[in-house]
Amino acid sequence: IAGITQAPTSQILAAGRRMTLRCTQDMRHNAMYWYRQDLGLGLRLIHYSNTAGTTGKGEVPDGYSVSRANTDDFPLTLASAVPSQTSVYFCASSEQGAIDEQFFGPGTRLTVL
Amino acid sequence: AQSVSQHNHHVILSEAASLELGCNYSYGGTVNLFWYVQYPGQHLQLLLKYFSGDPLVKGIKGFEAEFIKSKFSFNLRKPSVQWSDTAEYFCAVNAPRRYMDTGRRALTFGSGTRLQVQP
């Protein structure tokens, strides 16, 4: 593989359920990001990680958590999904953090009912 | 608060027409600027970026953008659009944000402009 992979491609989830969105990159980038894309709002940063072992909160972190146990993987967890978390989720990575171009994954379309 | 404004939400053009999409940002310090494109059903891809130097930046597929610091603008242009340019275009600005660690920057995206090119 080359680039960023995300799984699942799409998911329908009942409210209250726990869900983990997976993201893996093979570019050995230091920084990784999770965004949500909503119509009319563009992309908003949920959480980020500047390097393995560290994470930080973005613009809209509530209801989400992340971990960065190694360089390649950056899973996003919804502990108890709510309908307002219905969105398209994009994972991204960059070599040197936010001063750099970010490369995006194909996205996960999540619907919470 | 820092923000990025894309004034055109939906643009419809005929093939061969010229394109200009507006982007304004509100951060007063040094910024890095990007235009990303999202073709239908695909993920975001970088069109072009400005870090420093010549304010006229050329990107892929014949796109260019001009950074005008005094106007806080980074408008995207293409002299002659094609049907294959139908996509959503996002302007993004890299600037310090209050929710980031001190000194760290984050990309702030505009709300996007949907371009529809009719054959």
mmCIF file of C-alpha atoms in Angstrom:
data_model
loop_
_atom_site.group_PDB
_atom_site.id
_atom_site.type_symbol
_atom_site.label_atom_id
_atom_site.label_comp_id
_atom_site.label_asym_id
_atom_site.label_seq_id
_atom_site.Cartn_x
_atom_site.Cartn_y
_atom_site.Cartn_z
ATOM 1 C CA ILE A 1 0.000 0.000 0.000
ATOM 2 C CA ALA A 2 1.054 3.579 -0.463
ATOM 3 C CA GLY A 3 -0.479 6.425 1.471
ATOM 4 C CA ILE A 4 -3.278 6.319 4.000
ATOM 5 C CA THR A 5 -5.911 3.659 4.442
ATOM 6 C CA GLN A 6 -9.072 3.998 6.487
ATOM 7 C CA ALA A 7 -11.561 1.405 7.651
ATOM 8 C CA PRO A 8 -14.425 0.919 7.448
ATOM 9 C CA THR A 9 -15.426 2.707 4.250
ATOM 10 C CA SER A 10 -18.866 3.321 5.674
ATOM 11 C CA GLN A 11 -20.825 2.341 8.755
ATOM 12 C CA ILE A 12 -24.325 2.692 10.130
ATOM 13 C CA LEU A 13 -24.298 2.747 13.900
ATOM 14 C CA ALA A 14 -26.975 2.827 16.571
ATOM 15 C CA ALA A 15 -26.774 5.711 19.017
ATOM 16 C CA GLY A 16 -24.984 4.788 22.217
ATOM 17 C CA ARG A 17 -22.725 2.236 20.566
ATOM 18 C CA ARG A 18 -18.935 2.406 20.679
ATOM 19 C CA MET A 19 -17.082 2.662 17.374
ATOM 20 C CA THR A 20 -13.436 2.821 16.374
ATOM 21 C CA LEU A 21 -12.398 4.212 13.012
ATOM 22 C CA ARG A 22 -9.051 2.927 11.868
ATOM 23 C CA CYS A 23 -6.323 4.838 10.077
ATOM 24 C CA THR A 24 -2.970 3.533 8.912
ATOM 25 C CA GLN A 25 -0.237 5.311 6.973
ATOM 26 C CA ASP A 26 2.857 3.844 5.403
ATOM 27 C CA MET A 27 4.749 7.057 4.690
ATOM 28 C CA ARG A 28 6.434 7.186 8.127
ATOM 29 C CA HIS A 29 4.981 10.639 8.691
ATOM 30 C CA ASN A 30 5.357 12.074 12.154
ATOM 31 C CA ALA A 31 2.063 13.937 12.354
ATOM 32 C CA MET A 32 -1.445 12.555 11.946
ATOM 33 C CA TYR A 33 -4.866 14.151 12.097
ATOM 34 C CA TRP A 34 -8.550 13.342 12.239
ATOM 35 C CA TYR A 35 -11.066 15.656 10.588
ATOM 36 C CA ARG A 36 -14.793 15.548 10.153
ATOM 37 C CA GLN A 37 -16.380 16.943 7.014
ATOM 38 C CA ASP A 38 -19.874 18.368 7.206
ATOM 39 C CA LEU A 39 -21.800 20.148 4.480
ATOM 40 C CA GLY A 40 -21.221 23.872 4.567
ATOM 41 C CA LEU A 41 -18.609 23.636 7.318
ATOM 42 C CA GLY A 42 -15.610 22.287 5.459
ATOM 43 C CA LEU A 43 -13.220 20.115 7.431
ATOM 44 C CA ARG A 44 -12.821 20.551 11.168
ATOM 45 C CA LEU A 45 -9.965 19.123 13.183
ATOM 46 C CA ILE A 46 -10.998 16.628 15.858
ATOM 47 C CA HIS A 47 -7.677 15.415 17.259
ATOM 48 C CA TYR A 48 -4.087 15.418 16.158
ATOM 49 C CA SER A 49 -0.802 13.757 16.984
ATOM 50 C CA ASN A 50 2.539 15.423 16.293
ATOM 51 C CA THR A 51 4.503 12.243 16.917
ATOM 52 C CA ALA A 52 4.001 8.721 18.195
ATOM 53 C CA GLY A 53 3.057 8.716 21.861
ATOM 54 C CA THR A 54 1.528 12.204 21.875
ATOM 55 C CA THR A 55 -1.952 13.464 21.033
ATOM 56 C CA GLY A 56 -3.799 16.751 21.242
ATOM 57 C CA LYS A 57 -7.307 18.122 20.993
ATOM 58 C CA GLY A 58 -8.425 19.946 17.903
ATOM 59 C CA GLU A 59 -11.351 22.248 17.271
ATOM 60 C CA VAL A 60 -14.162 19.713 17.918
ATOM 61 C CA PRO A 61 -12.791 16.981 20.247
ATOM 62 C CA ASP A 62 -15.856 16.305 22.421
ATOM 63 C CA GLY A 63 -17.138 12.741 22.170
ATOM 64 C CA TYR A 64 -13.970 11.469 20.492
ATOM 65 C CA SER A 65 -10.700 9.998 21.689
ATOM 66 C CA VAL A 66 -7.509 8.954 19.921
ATOM 67 C CA SER A 67 -4.329 7.062 20.624
ATOM 68 C CA ARG A 68 -0.949 6.928 18.878
ATOM 69 C CA ALA A 69 0.873 3.847 20.041
ATOM 70 C CA ASN A 70 3.144 3.797 16.980
ATOM 71 C CA THR A 71 3.986 5.903 13.926
ATOM 72 C CA ASP A 72 1.659 4.178 11.497
ATOM 73 C CA ASP A 73 -1.689 3.887 13.291
ATOM 74 C CA PHE A 74 -4.029 6.560 14.598
ATOM 75 C CA PRO A 75 -7.448 5.165 15.559
ATOM 76 C CA LEU A 76 -10.377 7.410 16.404
ATOM 77 C CA THR A 77 -12.911 6.152 18.957
ATOM 78 C CA LEU A 78 -16.451 7.297 19.573
ATOM 79 C CA ALA A 79 -17.193 6.037 23.084
ATOM 80 C CA SER A 80 -20.958 6.467 22.849
ATOM 81 C CA ALA A 81 -22.089 7.619 19.425
ATOM 82 C CA VAL A 82 -24.725 10.332 19.009
ATOM 83 C CA PRO A 83 -26.596 11.371 15.838
ATOM 84 C CA SER A 84 -24.638 14.657 15.636
ATOM 85 C CA GLN A 85 -21.538 12.577 14.958
ATOM 86 C CA THR A 86 -22.992 11.546 11.601
ATOM 87 C CA SER A 87 -20.343 12.793 9.211
ATOM 88 C CA VAL A 88 -17.543 11.846 6.866
ATOM 89 C CA TYR A 89 -14.302 11.322 8.734
ATOM 90 C CA PHE A 90 -10.912 11.878 7.124
ATOM 91 C CA CYS A 91 -7.558 10.860 8.480
ATOM 92 C CA ALA A 92 -4.505 12.781 7.294
ATOM 93 C CA SER A 93 -0.776 12.803 7.856
ATOM 94 C CA SER A 94 2.158 15.100 7.265
ATOM 95 C CA GLU A 95 5.877 14.712 7.573
ATOM 96 C CA GLN A 96 6.749 17.717 9.683
ATOM 97 C CA GLY A 97 3.504 18.708 11.312
ATOM 98 C CA ALA A 98 1.178 21.446 10.253
ATOM 99 C CA ILE A 99 3.786 23.431 8.314
ATOM 100 C CA ASP A 100 3.682 20.706 5.717
ATOM 101 C CA GLU A 101 1.309 19.457 3.096
ATOM 102 C CA GLN A 102 -1.188 16.993 4.528
ATOM 103 C CA PHE A 103 -2.071 13.762 2.758
ATOM 104 C CA PHE A 104 -5.603 12.497 3.191
ATOM 105 C CA GLY A 105 -7.156 9.070 3.381
ATOM 106 C CA PRO A 106 -10.283 8.045 1.446
ATOM 107 C CA GLY A 107 -12.632 8.768 4.346
ATOM 108 C CA THR A 108 -15.189 6.876 6.431
ATOM 109 C CA ARG A 109 -18.847 7.747 6.062
ATOM 110 C CA LEU A 110 -20.499 7.261 9.445
ATOM 111 C CA THR A 111 -24.223 7.423 10.089
ATOM 112 C CA VAL A 112 -25.479 7.360 13.662
ATOM 113 C CA LEU A 113 -29.170 6.606 14.041
ATOM 114 C CA ALA B 1 -10.829 33.999 15.871
ATOM 115 C CA GLN B 2 -8.881 32.958 12.832
ATOM 116 C CA SER B 3 -11.130 31.952 9.957
ATOM 117 C CA VAL B 4 -11.097 31.155 6.289
ATOM 118 C CA SER B 5 -13.866 32.441 4.039
ATOM 119 C CA GLN B 6 -14.779 31.075 0.665
ATOM 120 C CA HIS B 7 -17.406 33.379 -0.729
ATOM 121 C CA ASN B 8 -18.606 31.240 -3.606
ATOM 122 C CA HIS B 9 -20.444 28.186 -2.354
ATOM 123 C CA HIS B 10 -21.577 26.840 -5.702
ATOM 124 C CA VAL B 11 -20.233 27.871 -9.091
ATOM 125 C CA ILE B 12 -21.546 26.641 -12.427
ATOM 126 C CA LEU B 13 -19.461 27.228 -15.544
ATOM 127 C CA SER B 14 -19.390 26.058 -19.101
ATOM 128 C CA GLU B 15 -16.302 24.340 -20.455
ATOM 129 C CA ALA B 16 -13.563 26.765 -21.544
ATOM 130 C CA ALA B 17 -14.809 29.491 -19.205
ATOM 131 C CA SER B 18 -12.331 31.119 -16.861
ATOM 132 C CA LEU B 19 -12.455 30.369 -13.169
ATOM 133 C CA GLU B 20 -11.657 32.400 -10.094
ATOM 134 C CA LEU B 21 -12.554 31.180 -6.615
ATOM 135 C CA GLY B 22 -12.136 33.566 -3.730
ATOM 136 C CA CYS B 23 -10.456 32.806 -0.429
ATOM 137 C CA ASN B 24 -9.859 35.226 2.420
ATOM 138 C CA TYR B 25 -8.379 34.522 5.815
ATOM 139 C CA SER B 26 -8.292 36.510 9.003
ATOM 140 C CA TYR B 27 -4.931 35.688 10.617
ATOM 141 C CA GLY B 28 -2.509 38.618 10.617
ATOM 142 C CA GLY B 29 0.795 36.794 11.009
ATOM 143 C CA THR B 30 2.836 34.614 8.723
ATOM 144 C CA VAL B 31 0.724 31.941 7.073
ATOM 145 C CA ASN B 32 1.060 28.984 4.778
ATOM 146 C CA LEU B 33 -1.761 28.667 2.268
ATOM 147 C CA PHE B 34 -3.199 25.684 0.439
ATOM 148 C CA TRP B 35 -5.860 24.777 -2.063
ATOM 149 C CA TYR B 36 -7.183 21.234 -1.952
ATOM 150 C CA VAL B 37 -9.562 19.589 -4.412
ATOM 151 C CA GLN B 38 -12.028 16.787 -3.749
ATOM 152 C CA TYR B 39 -13.326 15.050 -6.858
ATOM 153 C CA PRO B 40 -16.670 13.254 -6.521
ATOM 154 C CA GLY B 41 -16.281 10.194 -4.326
ATOM 155 C CA GLN B 42 -12.592 10.786 -3.715
ATOM 156 C CA HIS B 43 -10.430 12.111 -0.930
ATOM 157 C CA LEU B 44 -8.790 15.522 -0.771
ATOM 158 C CA GLN B 45 -5.757 16.123 -2.925
ATOM 159 C CA LEU B 46 -3.381 19.063 -2.892
ATOM 160 C CA LEU B 47 -3.729 21.455 -5.835
ATOM 161 C CA LEU B 48 -1.090 23.972 -4.824
ATOM 162 C CA LYS B 49 0.512 25.625 -1.829
ATOM 163 C CA TYR B 50 2.209 28.862 -0.874
ATOM 164 C CA PHE B 51 4.900 29.024 1.776
ATOM 165 C CA SER B 52 7.046 31.972 0.733
ATOM 166 C CA GLY B 53 8.592 33.686 -2.291
ATOM 167 C CA ASP B 54 6.715 34.393 -5.518
ATOM 168 C CA PRO B 55 3.122 35.153 -4.548
ATOM 169 C CA LEU B 56 1.864 33.649 -7.807
ATOM 170 C CA VAL B 57 1.840 29.904 -7.297
ATOM 171 C CA LYS B 58 1.294 27.362 -10.028
ATOM 172 C CA GLY B 59 -0.211 23.988 -9.229
ATOM 173 C CA ILE B 60 -1.341 20.878 -10.989
ATOM 174 C CA LYS B 61 -3.822 20.691 -13.868
ATOM 175 C CA GLY B 62 -3.312 24.311 -14.940
ATOM 176 C CA PHE B 63 -4.450 25.872 -11.668
ATOM 177 C CA GLU B 64 -2.718 28.863 -10.113
ATOM 178 C CA ALA B 65 -3.308 31.050 -7.086
ATOM 179 C CA GLU B 66 -2.142 34.494 -6.075
ATOM 180 C CA PHE B 67 -1.300 35.438 -2.512
ATOM 181 C CA ILE B 68 -2.109 39.099 -1.830
ATOM 182 C CA LYS B 69 -0.922 39.782 1.688
ATOM 183 C CA SER B 70 -2.524 43.221 1.939
ATOM 184 C CA LYS B 71 -5.914 41.732 1.120
ATOM 185 C CA PHE B 72 -5.473 38.533 3.149
ATOM 186 C CA SER B 73 -6.474 36.663 0.019
ATOM 187 C CA PHE B 74 -5.387 33.559 -1.855
ATOM 188 C CA ASN B 75 -7.679 33.264 -4.858
ATOM 189 C CA LEU B 76 -7.605 30.230 -7.116
ATOM 190 C CA ARG B 77 -7.678 30.677 -10.901
ATOM 191 C CA LYS B 78 -7.760 28.644 -14.059
ATOM 192 C CA PRO B 79 -7.956 30.237 -17.528
ATOM 193 C CA SER B 80 -10.092 27.529 -19.124
ATOM 194 C CA VAL B 81 -11.977 24.908 -17.139
ATOM 195 C CA GLN B 82 -12.778 21.398 -18.274
ATOM 196 C CA TRP B 83 -15.637 19.077 -17.382
ATOM 197 C CA SER B 84 -13.123 17.008 -15.387
ATOM 198 C CA ASP B 85 -12.585 19.992 -13.059
ATOM 199 C CA THR B 86 -16.012 19.380 -11.545
ATOM 200 C CA ALA B 87 -15.202 18.982 -7.857
ATOM 201 C CA GLU B 88 -15.255 20.695 -4.495
ATOM 202 C CA TYR B 89 -12.410 23.083 -3.776
ATOM 203 C CA PHE B 90 -11.159 23.933 -0.309
ATOM 204 C CA CYS B 91 -8.898 26.755 0.710
ATOM 205 C CA ALA B 92 -6.854 26.125 3.868
ATOM 206 C CA VAL B 93 -4.638 28.299 6.016
ATOM 207 C CA ASN B 94 -1.952 27.094 8.369
ATOM 208 C CA ALA B 95 -1.813 29.337 11.401
ATOM 209 C CA PRO B 96 -1.512 29.086 15.185
ATOM 210 C CA ARG B 97 -4.771 28.076 16.833
ATOM 211 C CA ARG B 98 -5.855 28.531 20.432
ATOM 212 C CA TYR B 99 -6.588 24.833 20.923
ATOM 213 C CA MET B 100 -3.134 23.721 19.812
ATOM 214 C CA ASP B 101 -0.029 23.488 21.965
ATOM 215 C CA THR B 102 1.785 26.797 22.180
ATOM 216 C CA GLY B 103 3.605 27.504 18.948
ATOM 217 C CA ARG B 104 1.880 24.724 17.056
ATOM 218 C CA ARG B 105 -0.124 25.380 13.941
ATOM 219 C CA ALA B 106 -3.199 23.783 12.486
ATOM 220 C CA LEU B 107 -4.872 23.823 9.132
ATOM 221 C CA THR B 108 -8.132 25.728 9.055
ATOM 222 C CA PHE B 109 -10.323 24.945 6.078
ATOM 223 C CA GLY B 110 -12.868 27.105 4.360
ATOM 224 C CA SER B 111 -16.362 25.732 3.874
ATOM 225 C CA GLY B 112 -15.613 24.769 0.290
ATOM 226 C CA THR B 113 -16.790 25.779 -3.176
ATOM 227 C CA ARG B 114 -18.592 23.283 -5.324
ATOM 228 C CA LEU B 115 -17.634 23.755 -8.973
ATOM 229 C CA GLN B 116 -19.846 22.269 -11.634
ATOM 230 C CA VAL B 117 -18.551 22.440 -15.194
ATOM 231 C CA GLN B 118 -21.108 21.813 -17.886
ATOM 232 C CA PRO B 119 -19.961 20.279 -21.175
#
